[in-house]
Coordinates of N, CA and C in Angstrom, one line a residue:
R1 N -12.8 -15.8 6.4 CA -12.3 -15.6 5.2 C -10.7 -15.1 4.9
V2 N -10.5 -14.1 5.6 CA -9.1 -13.4 5.5 C -8.2 -14.3 6.3
M3 N -8.4 -14.5 7.4 CA -7.7 -15.2 8.1 C -7.2 -16.4 8.1
N4 N -8.3 -17.4 7.2 CA -7.9 -18.5 6.9 C -6.9 -18.5 5.9
M5 N -7.2 -17.6 4.9 CA -6.2 -17.2 3.5 C -4.7 -16.6 4.3
N6 N -4.8 -15.5 4.8 CA -3.4 -15.0 5.3 C -3.1 -15.7 6.3
L7 N -3.4 -16.6 7.2 CA -2.7 -16.7 8.4 C -2.4 -18.5 8.5
L8 N -3.7 -18.8 8.5 CA -3.8 -20.4 8.1 C -3.6 -21.1 7.0
G9 N -3.8 -20.3 6.2 CA -3.1 -20.5 4.7 C -1.6 -20.5 4.4
L10 N -1.0 -19.3 5.3 CA 0.2 -19.6 5.3 C 1.0 -20.3 6.1
L11 N 0.4 -20.9 7.5 CA 1.1 -21.8 8.2 C 1.1 -23.0 7.3
Y12 N -0.2 -23.4 6.9 CA -0.5 -24.6 5.9 C 0.5 -24.6 5.0
G13 N 0.8 -23.7 4.1 CA 1.7 -23.7 2.8 C 3.2 -24.1 3.5
T14 N 3.2 -22.9 4.5 CA 5.0 -22.9 4.9 C 5.2 -24.4 5.5
Q15 N 4.3 -25.4 6.1 CA 4.6 -26.7 7.0 C 4.6 -27.4 5.8
T16 N 3.8 -27.5 4.4 CA 3.9 -28.4 3.4 C 5.3 -28.0 2.6
A17 N 5.6 -26.4 2.5 CA 6.9 -26.2 1.7 C 8.1 -26.8 2.3
S18 N 8.1 -26.3 4.0 CA 9.1 -27.1 4.8 C 9.7 -28.5 4.4
L19 N 8.4 -29.3 4.6 CA 8.3 -30.9 4.6 C 9.4 -31.4 3.0
I20 N 8.8 -30.8 2.0 CA 9.3 -31.0 1.0 C 10.6 -30.5 0.6
M21 N 11.1 -29.5 1.2 CA 12.6 -28.7 1.2 C 13.4 -29.6 2.2
R22 N 13.2 -30.0 3.3 CA 14.0 -31.0 4.2 C 14.1 -31.9 3.6
S23 N 13.1 -32.9 2.8 CA 13.6 -34.2 2.1 C 14.4 -34.0 0.8
Q24 N 14.4 -32.6 0.5 CA 15.8 -32.2 -0.5 C 17.1 -32.2 -0.3
N25 N 18.0 -32.4 -0.8 CA 19.3 -32.1 -0.3 C 19.8 -31.0 -0.4
Q26 N 19.2 -30.2 -1.2 CA 19.6 -28.6 -1.7 C 18.9 -27.8 -0.4
G27 N 17.8 -28.1 -0.1 CA 17.1 -27.5 1.0 C 16.1 -26.6 0.0
G28 N 16.2 -25.2 0.5 CA 15.2 -24.2 -0.1 C 15.0 -23.1 0.7
H29 N 14.4 -21.8 0.3 CA 13.9 -21.0 0.7 C 12.5 -20.4 0.9
I30 N 12.1 -20.2 2.2 CA 10.4 -19.9 2.0 C 10.5 -18.3 2.0
F31 N 9.6 -17.7 1.7 CA 9.2 -16.2 1.7 C 7.9 -15.7 1.7
N32 N 7.6 -15.1 2.7 CA 6.2 -15.0 3.1 C 6.2 -13.4 3.3
V33 N 5.0 -12.9 3.1 CA 4.8 -11.3 3.1 C 4.2 -10.7 4.2
E34 N 4.9 -9.9 5.1 CA 4.4 -9.1 5.9 C 3.9 -7.5 5.8
A35 N 3.3 -7.3 6.5 CA 3.0 -6.0 6.5 C 4.3 -4.8 6.9
S36 N 4.6 -4.0 6.4 CA 5.8 -2.8 6.5 C 5.6 -2.1 7.9
D37 N 4.4 -1.7 8.6 CA 4.7 -0.9 9.6 C 3.9 -1.2 10.8
N38 N 2.9 -2.4 10.3 CA 1.8 -2.7 11.1 C 1.2 -1.3 11.5
A39 N 0.9 -0.8 10.2 CA -0.1 0.9 10.6 C -1.8 0.1 11.0
P40 N -2.1 1.0 11.6 CA -3.8 0.5 11.4 C -4.5 0.4 10.3
T41 N -5.6 -0.7 10.1 CA -6.2 -0.8 8.6 C -7.6 -0.6 8.9
P42 N -7.9 0.5 8.5 CA -9.4 0.9 9.3 C -10.4 0.1 8.1
Q43 N -11.4 -0.5 8.6 CA -12.4 -1.3 7.7 C -11.8 -2.9 7.2
F44 N -10.6 -2.7 7.6 CA -9.9 -4.1 7.3 C -9.1 -4.7 8.3
A45 N -9.7 -4.8 9.3 CA -9.2 -4.9 11.1 C -8.7 -6.5 10.8
A46 N -9.3 -7.3 10.2 CA -8.8 -8.9 10.3 C -7.5 -9.0 9.0
Y47 N -7.7 -8.4 8.1 CA -6.4 -8.3 7.3 C -4.9 -7.6 7.9
G48 N -5.4 -6.6 8.7 CA -4.4 -6.4 9.8 C -3.7 -7.1 10.6
A49 N -4.5 -7.6 11.5 CA -4.4 -8.9 12.4 C -3.6 -9.6 11.8
S50 N -3.8 -10.1 10.5 CA -3.4 -11.7 9.8 C -1.8 -11.0 9.4
K51 N -1.5 -10.2 9.2 CA -0.1 -9.4 8.7 C 0.6 -9.3 10.2
A52 N 0.2 -8.5 11.1 CA 0.8 -8.1 12.6 C 1.4 -9.5 13.1
S53 N 0.7 -10.4 13.0 CA 1.4 -12.0 13.5 C 2.5 -12.7 12.5
M54 N 3.1 -11.8 11.4 CA 3.9 -12.3 10.5 C 5.6 -12.2 11.2
P55 N 6.2 -11.1 11.9 CA 6.9 -11.1 12.4 C 7.0 -12.4 13.8
Q56 N 6.5 -12.4 14.4 CA 6.1 -14.1 15.4 C 6.2 -15.0 14.6
I57 N 6.0 -15.4 13.4 CA 5.8 -16.6 12.9 C 6.9 -16.8 12.3
L58 N 8.0 -15.8 11.9 CA 9.2 -16.1 11.3 C 10.1 -16.5 12.5
K59 N 10.0 -15.7 13.7 CA 10.9 -15.9 14.7 C 10.7 -17.5 14.7
T60 N 9.6 -17.8 14.9 CA 9.4 -19.4 15.9 C 10.0 -20.2 14.7
L61 N 9.5 -20.0 13.2 CA 10.0 -20.9 11.9 C 11.4 -21.1 12.2
V62 N 12.2 -19.8 12.1 CA 13.5 -19.5 12.3 C 14.2 -20.8 13.2
V63 N 13.5 -20.8 14.5 CA 14.0 -21.9 15.8 C 13.5 -23.3 15.1
E64 N 12.4 -23.5 14.9 CA 12.0 -24.8 14.3 C 12.7 -25.4 13.5
L65 N 13.2 -24.7 12.6 CA 14.0 -24.8 11.2 C 14.9 -24.9 11.2
Q66 N 15.8 -24.6 12.6 CA 17.4 -24.7 12.8 C 18.0 -26.4 12.7
G67 N 19.3 -26.2 12.1 CA 19.7 -27.0 11.8 C 19.3 -27.7 10.4
T68 N 18.7 -27.5 9.7 CA 17.9 -27.9 8.3 C 18.7 -27.0 7.5
K69 N 18.5 -27.3 6.1 CA 18.8 -26.6 5.0 C 17.7 -25.8 4.4
V70 N 16.7 -25.4 5.4 CA 15.5 -24.7 5.1 C 15.6 -23.2 5.6
G71 N 15.5 -22.1 4.7 CA 15.5 -20.6 5.5 C 14.0 -20.1 5.1
V72 N 14.0 -19.5 6.1 CA 12.7 -18.7 6.2 C 12.6 -17.2 6.1
H73 N 11.9 -16.2 5.7 CA 12.2 -14.9 5.3 C 10.8 -14.4 5.1
N74 N 10.8 -13.1 5.4 CA 9.8 -11.8 5.2 C 10.2 -11.0 4.5
I75 N 9.1 -10.3 3.8 CA 8.9 -9.8 2.4 C 8.2 -8.6 2.8
A76 N 8.7 -7.4 3.2 CA 7.9 -6.2 3.7 C 8.0 -5.3 2.3
P77 N 6.9 -5.3 1.3 CA 6.7 -4.5 0.0 C 6.8 -3.1 0.0
G78 N 6.2 -2.5 1.7 CA 5.9 -1.1 1.4 C 4.5 -0.6 1.2
L79 N 4.3 0.6 1.0 CA 3.0 1.2 0.3 C 2.9 1.0 -1.1
A80 N 2.2 0.2 -1.5 CA 1.9 0.1 -2.4 C 0.3 1.0 -3.2
L81 N 0.3 1.2 -4.5 CA -0.8 2.1 -5.0 C -1.7 0.8 -5.5
T82 N -2.3 0.1 -4.5 CA -3.6 -0.5 -4.6 C -4.8 -0.5 -4.5
A83 N -5.9 -1.2 -4.7 CA -7.4 -0.8 -4.6 C -7.7 -1.0 -2.7
L84 N -6.7 -2.0 -2.3 CA -6.9 -2.6 -0.9 C -5.7 -1.3 0.1
Q85 N -4.6 -0.9 -0.3 CA -4.4 0.0 0.6 C -4.8 1.3 0.4
L86 N -5.6 1.6 -0.4 CA -6.2 3.0 -0.6 C -7.7 3.0 0.1
A87 N -8.3 1.7 0.5 CA -9.6 1.6 0.6 C -9.7 2.4 2.2
G88 N -10.5 3.4 2.1 CA -10.7 4.2 3.1 C -9.9 5.7 3.3
H89 N -9.2 5.8 2.2 CA -8.8 7.1 2.4 C -8.5 7.8 1.2
W90 N -9.6 7.4 0.6 CA -9.8 8.2 -1.0 C -10.2 10.0 -0.3
T91 N -10.7 10.1 0.8 CA -11.2 11.6 0.9 C -10.2 12.0 2.0
D92 N -9.4 11.6 2.4 CA -8.5 11.9 3.8 C -7.1 12.6 3.2
L93 N -7.3 13.9 3.1 CA -6.1 14.7 2.4 C -4.7 14.3 2.9
D94 N -4.5 13.9 4.4 CA -3.2 13.7 5.4 C -2.8 12.4 4.9
S95 N -3.5 11.4 4.7 CA -3.3 10.0 3.9 C -3.1 10.1 3.0
L96 N -3.8 11.0 1.9 CA -3.3 11.0 0.2 C -1.6 11.8 0.3
R97 N -1.4 12.7 1.1 CA 0.1 13.3 1.1 C 0.9 12.0 1.4
V98 N 0.7 11.0 2.3 CA 1.2 10.1 2.9 C 1.8 9.3 1.6
F99 N 0.6 9.2 0.9 CA 0.5 8.0 -0.2 C 2.1 9.0 -1.6
N100 N 1.4 10.2 -1.5 CA 2.1 10.8 -2.3 C 3.7 10.8 -2.0
I101 N 4.0 10.8 -0.7 CA 5.4 10.7 -0.1 C 6.5 9.1 -0.2
L102 N 5.4 8.3 -0.3 CA 6.0 6.8 0.4 C 5.3 6.2 -0.7
A103 N 4.4 6.3 -1.4 CA 4.0 5.0 -1.9 C 4.6 4.7 -3.5
E104 N 4.5 3.8 -3.9 CA 5.0 3.2 -5.1 C 4.3 2.5 -6.0
K105 N 4.3 2.3 -7.3 CA 3.8 1.0 -8.3 C 3.8 -0.4 -7.8
P106 N 3.2 -1.0 -7.9 CA 3.2 -2.6 -7.5 C 4.3 -2.8 -8.2
E107 N 4.8 -2.7 -9.9 CA 6.1 -3.2 -10.4 C 6.9 -2.5 -9.9
T108 N 6.9 -1.4 -9.6 CA 8.3 -0.7 -9.3 C 8.8 -1.2 -8.2
I109 N 7.8 -1.8 -6.9 CA 8.5 -2.3 -6.1 C 9.1 -3.8 -6.3
A110 N 8.4 -4.2 -7.1 CA 8.8 -5.9 -7.6 C 10.5 -5.7 -8.2
K111 N 10.2 -4.6 -8.8 CA 11.8 -4.5 -9.8 C 12.7 -4.4 -8.7
S112 N 12.7 -3.9 -7.3 CA 13.7 -4.0 -6.5 C 13.6 -5.4 -5.5
L113 N 12.8 -5.9 -5.4 CA 12.6 -6.9 -4.4 C 13.1 -8.0 -4.9
V114 N 12.8 -8.2 -6.2 CA 13.1 -9.7 -6.9 C 14.5 -10.0 -6.8
P115 N 15.1 -9.3 -7.5 CA 16.7 -9.2 -7.4 C 17.2 -9.6 -5.4
Q116 N 17.0 -9.1 -4.7 CA 17.3 -9.2 -3.4 C 16.7 -10.3 -3.1
I117 N 15.4 -10.9 -3.4 CA 14.7 -12.5 -3.6 C 16.0 -13.6 -3.9
R118 N 16.3 -13.3 -5.1 CA 17.1 -14.3 -5.7 C 18.5 -14.3 -4.8
R119 N 19.2 -13.2 -4.7 CA 20.3 -13.1 -3.9 C 20.4 -13.9 -2.6
T120 N 19.0 -13.9 -1.7 CA 19.0 -14.3 -0.6 C 18.9 -15.9 -0.9
A121 N 18.2 -16.3 -1.7 CA 17.6 -17.7 -2.1 C 19.1 -18.5 -2.7
C122 N 20.2 -17.6 -2.7 CA 21.3 -18.2 -3.5 C 22.4 -18.5 -2.3
S123 N 22.1 -18.1 -1.2 CA 22.6 -18.1 -0.2 C 22.0 -19.1 0.9
R124 N 22.6 -20.4 0.8 CA 22.0 -21.6 1.5 C 22.1 -21.0 3.2
S125 N 23.1 -20.4 3.7 CA 22.9 -20.5 5.3 C 22.0 -19.5 5.6
S126 N 21.4 -18.7 4.4 CA 20.6 -17.8 5.1 C 19.2 -17.8 5.6
T127 N 19.0 -17.2 6.6 CA 17.7 -17.5 7.3 C 17.2 -16.2 8.2
G128 N 16.0 -16.4 8.5 CA 15.5 -15.3 9.5 C 15.6 -13.8 8.9
S129 N 15.6 -13.4 7.7 CA 16.1 -11.8 7.3 C 14.2 -11.4 6.7
T130 N 14.4 -10.3 7.1 CA 13.5 -9.7 6.4 C 13.6 -8.6 5.3
I131 N 13.2 -8.5 4.4 CA 13.8 -8.4 2.7 C 12.8 -6.7 2.5
R132 N 13.1 -5.7 2.8 CA 12.0 -4.5 2.9 C 12.7 -3.7 1.3
Y133 N 11.6 -3.2 1.0 CA 11.9 -2.3 -0.1 C 12.1 -0.9 0.2
M134 N 11.7 -0.3 1.4 CA 12.2 0.8 2.0 C 12.9 0.7 3.4
S135 N 14.1 1.1 3.4 CA 14.3 1.0 4.7 C 14.2 2.1 5.5
Q136 N 14.3 2.0 7.2 CA 13.9 3.3 7.6 C 14.6 4.6 7.2
S137 N 16.0 4.8 7.1 CA 16.7 5.9 6.6 C 16.3 6.1 5.2
H138 N 15.5 5.2 4.3 CA 15.2 5.5 3.3 C 13.5 6.6 3.5
V139 N 13.2 6.0 4.1 CA 11.6 6.7 4.8 C 11.9 8.0 5.1
L140 N 12.9 8.2 6.1 CA 13.4 9.4 6.6 C 13.9 10.2 5.5
W141 N 14.6 9.9 4.8 CA 15.1 10.7 3.4 C 13.8 11.1 2.9
R142 N 12.4 10.3 2.3 CA 11.5 10.9 1.8 C 10.7 11.6 2.4
C143 N 10.7 11.8 4.0 CA 9.8 12.6 4.5 C 10.7 14.2 4.5
M144 N 11.9 14.3 4.4 CA 13.1 15.2 4.5 C 12.7 15.9 2.7
T145 N 12.3 15.2 2.2 CA 12.5 15.6 0.7 C 11.0 15.3 0.2
S146 N 10.0 15.6 1.0 CA 8.8 15.4 0.9 C 8.1 16.5 -0.4
G147 N 8.7 17.9 -0.2 CA 8.4 18.6 -1.2 C 8.6 18.4 -2.5
W148 N 9.5 17.7 -2.9 CA 9.4 17.0 -4.4 C 8.9 16.3 -5.0
R149 N 7.8 15.8 -4.1 CA 6.9 14.7 -4.4 C 5.3 15.2 -4.4
V150 N 5.0 16.9 -4.1 CA 3.8 17.4 -3.7 C 3.1 17.1 -4.9
N151 N 1.6 16.7 -4.9 CA 0.8 15.7 -5.8 C 1.7 15.0 -6.8
R152 N 2.1 13.9 -6.2 CA 3.0 13.0 -7.2 C 1.7 11.8 -7.5
W153 N 1.2 11.6 -6.6 CA -0.1 10.8 -7.1 C -1.6 11.5 -6.9
F154 N -1.8 12.3 -5.7 CA -3.0 12.6 -5.6 C -2.9 14.1 -5.9
D155 N -3.5 15.1 -6.4 CA -3.7 16.4 -6.5 C -3.9 17.0 -5.5
I156 N -3.6 17.1 -4.3 CA -4.1 17.4 -2.9 C -4.5 19.4 -3.4
W157 N -4.3 19.8 -3.7 CA -4.5 21.1 -4.1 C -6.1 21.4 -4.9
N158 N -6.6 20.0 -5.4 CA -7.9 19.7 -6.1 C -8.6 18.8 -5.2
G159 N -8.3 18.7 -3.9 CA -9.1 17.9 -3.3 C -8.9 16.4 -3.1
G160 N -7.4 15.8 -3.6 CA -7.1 14.8 -3.8 C -7.4 13.8 -4.8
L161 N -7.6 14.6 -5.9 CA -8.0 13.7 -7.4 C -6.8 13.1 -7.5
P162 N -7.0 11.8 -8.1 CA -5.8 10.9 -8.5 C -5.2 11.9 -9.9
A163 N -4.1 11.7 -9.8 CA -3.1 12.0 -10.6 C -3.0 10.9 -11.5
F164 N -3.6 9.6 -11.8 CA -2.9 8.3 -12.6 C -4.8 8.0 -12.7
N165 N -4.6 6.8 -13.4 CA -5.6 5.9 -13.9 C -6.0 4.8 -12.7
A166 N -6.9 5.3 -11.9 CA -7.3 5.1 -10.6 C -8.5 3.6 -10.9
S167 N -9.0 3.7 -12.0 CA -9.9 3.0 -11.9 C -9.2 1.5 -12.4
A168 N -8.0 2.0 -13.3 CA -7.3 0.6 -13.3 C -7.2 -0.1 -12.2
L169 N -6.9 0.3 -10.9 CA -6.6 -0.6 -9.6 C -7.9 -1.1 -9.1
F170 N -8.8 -0.9 -9.4 CA -10.3 -1.6 -9.3 C -10.6 -2.6 -10.3
G171 N -10.0 -2.3 -11.7 CA -10.3 -3.5 -12.4 C -9.7 -4.6 -12.2
E172 N -8.3 -4.4 -11.3 CA -7.4 -5.1 -11.5 C -7.7 -6.0 -9.9
S173 N -8.2 -5.5 -9.2 CA -8.8 -6.2 -7.9 C -10.1 -6.6 -8.2
C174 N -11.0 -6.6 -9.0 CA -12.4 -6.8 -9.3 C -12.2 -8.1 -10.1
A175 N -11.2 -8.6 -11.0 CA -10.6 -9.7 -12.1 C -11.0 -10.7 -11.4
G176 N -12.4 -11.5 -12.2 CA -12.5 -12.9 -11.8 C -13.4 -13.2 -10.5
D177 N -13.9 -11.8 -10.1 CA -14.6 -12.0 -9.0 C -16.2 -11.4 -9.6
E178 N -17.2 -12.5 -9.9 CA -18.5 -12.2 -10.2 C -19.0 -11.3 -9.3
E179 N -19.0 -11.2 -8.2 CA -19.8 -10.5 -7.6 C -19.2 -9.2 -6.7
A180 N -18.1 -8.9 -7.4 CA -17.4 -7.8 -7.0 C -18.0 -6.4 -8.0
P181 N -18.2 -5.2 -7.5 CA -19.1 -3.9 -8.2 C -18.1 -3.7 -9.2
A182 N -18.6 -3.0 -10.2 CA -17.9 -2.5 -11.5 C -16.7 -1.4 -10.9
P183 N -15.6 -1.1 -11.6 CA -15.0 -0.2 -11.0 C -15.6 1.3 -11.0
P184 N -15.1 2.0 -10.2 CA -15.7 3.3 -10.3 C -14.5 4.2 -11.0
T185 N -15.4 5.4 -11.3 CA -14.6 6.3 -12.3 C -14.2 7.5 -11.6
P186 N -13.0 7.8 -11.6 CA -12.6 9.0 -10.7 C -12.9 10.2 -11.1
P187 N -13.5 11.0 -10.5 CA -14.0 12.3 -10.7 C -13.2 13.0 -11.5
Q188 N -13.9 13.9 -12.2 CA -13.3 15.1 -12.9 C -13.7 16.6 -12.6
L189 N -12.9 16.7 -11.4 CA -13.5 18.2 -10.8 C -12.3 18.9 -10.7
S190 N -12.4 20.0 -10.9 CA -11.4 20.9 -11.1 C -11.9 22.5 -10.0
V191 N -11.1 23.2 -10.1 CA -11.5 24.6 -9.0 C -12.3 25.3 -9.6
E192 N -13.0 25.4 -10.9 CA -13.8 26.2 -11.8 C -15.0 25.5 -11.8
D193 N -15.2 24.1 -11.1 CA -16.5 23.7 -11.2 C -17.3 24.6 -9.9
D194 N -18.7 24.2 -10.2 CA -19.7 24.8 -9.5 C -19.6 24.1 -8.2
F195 N -19.6 25.0 -7.2 CA -19.5 24.2 -5.6 C -20.8 24.4 -5.1
G196 N -21.7 23.5 -5.2 CA -23.1 23.9 -4.6 C -23.0 23.7 -3.5
D197 N -24.3 23.2 -3.1 CA -24.7 22.8 -1.4 C -24.6 21.3 -1.2
E198 N -24.9 20.9 -2.3 CA -24.9 19.7 -2.0 C -23.9 18.8 -1.2
E199 N -23.9 17.6 -0.2 CA -23.2 17.5 0.5 C -23.0 15.9 0.4
E200 N -22.5 15.6 -0.9 CA -22.7 13.7 -1.1 C -21.2 13.4 -1.1
Q201 N -20.6 12.1 -0.6 CA -19.1 11.8 -0.8 C -19.2 10.2 -0.9
G202 N -18.6 9.8 -1.4 CA -18.0 8.2 -1.2 C -18.0 7.6 0.5
D203 N -18.4 6.4 0.5 CA -17.8 5.8 1.7 C -16.1 5.3 2.1
G204 N -15.5 5.6 1.1 CA -14.2 5.4 1.2 C -13.8 4.3 0.9
C205 N -14.6 3.3 0.5 CA -14.1 2.0 -0.1 C -14.3 1.6 -1.3
D206 N -15.4 2.3 -1.9 CA -15.9 2.0 -3.3 C -15.0 2.9 -4.4
G207 N -14.0 3.8 -3.8 CA -13.3 4.6 -4.8 C -13.3 6.1 -4.5
P208 N -12.7 6.9 -5.3 CA -12.6 8.0 -5.1 C -13.7 9.0 -5.3
P209 N -14.5 9.8 -4.3 CA -15.6 10.4 -4.2 C -16.1 11.1 -5.5
K210 N -17.7 11.2 -6.0 CA -18.0 11.9 -7.3 C -18.1 13.0 -6.7
K211 N -18.7 13.7 -5.1 CA -19.1 14.6 -4.8 C -18.5 14.9 -3.6
W212 N -18.3 16.1 -3.5 CA -17.6 16.7 -2.2 C -18.1 17.4 -0.9
S213 N -17.8 16.9 0.2 CA -18.3 17.3 1.4 C -18.2 19.0 1.4
T214 N -18.9 20.0 2.6 CA -18.6 20.9 2.7 C -16.8 21.2 3.3
W215 N -16.5 20.4 3.8 CA -14.8 20.9 4.4 C -14.2 20.4 3.4
Q216 N -14.2 19.5 2.1 CA -13.5 19.3 1.3 C -13.5 20.3 0.2
R217 N -14.8 21.2 0.2 CA -14.7 22.4 -1.4 C -13.8 23.4 -0.5
R218 N -13.9 23.6 0.9 CA -13.2 24.8 1.5 C -11.7 24.7 1.4
R219 N -11.3 23.3 1.5 CA -10.1 23.2 1.4 C -9.7 23.5 0.0
I220 N -10.5 22.8 -1.0 CA -10.2 23.0 -2.1 C -9.9 24.6 -2.5
K221 N -10.8 25.8 -2.1 CA -10.9 26.8 -2.5 C -9.6 27.5 -1.8
T222 N -9.3 27.1 -0.7 CA -8.4 27.7 0.4 C -6.7 27.6 -0.5
H223 N -6.6 25.9 -1.0 CA -5.4 25.3 -1.7 C -5.4 26.3 -3.0
Y224 N -6.6 26.4 -3.6 CA -6.4 27.1 -4.8 C -5.9 28.7 -5.1
L225 N -6.5 29.6 -3.7 CA -6.1 30.9 -3.3 C -4.7 31.0 -3.2
R226 N -4.1 29.9 -2.1 CA -2.9 30.0 -1.8 C -1.8 29.8 -3.2
S227 N -2.3 29.0 -4.4 CA -1.4 28.5 -5.4 C -1.3 30.0 -6.3
S228 N -2.8 30.7 -6.3 CA -2.6 31.8 -7.3 C -1.7 32.6 -6.1
Q229 N -1.8 33.0 -5.2 CA -0.9 34.0 -4.4 C 0.4 33.7 -4.5
R230 N 0.7 32.3 -4.8 CA 2.2 32.1 -4.7 C 2.7 32.5 -6.4
R231 N 1.6 32.4 -7.5 CA 2.2 32.7 -8.4 C 2.2 34.2 -8.8

């Protein structure tokens, strides 16, 4: 299903759009969405494979449409705070640190990309470009200034608790899907809570864990003690 939609759907859609645009005097531009860094996509291998093919498809389409007034481009939106991006990472503190540094809300990314898309579309001779929300130099700058973004989206000192309304992400992803489970409720855990011996945690796909494993409780206590000493 994912490959049919992300890969075959893109090819069929691009073919149809290019035929229509070639019949027009003014031509047109086609924009496809690719993954930003082709990073591993655990539990979503088909999705990762479908997005990894985008650069090759772009190069091929540029050659095939050469001599026409049809331009083709890729869009790399970067790391967005969506249910799909966060799936499998809710309990991984190292991954959540990366989200704190590089992730943005979808609407923030859209405000940056839409003007760039419009400028590209106004240039009739432009083709084969990749519009990125975040360049390599921008990523490097964010990594160098990561201290400014500590606990920006996820409170690492409290086991990675979301610092935003995480349930809203699942509400959007489940909209219109009758078989989708109800959005999970982010846990309300603090360092004062009782850390018992229960070792139950989420599977990483359904949302933030409601209970925490032994290693998570130890890391929470360690972060709390270190922060208390700094104070």
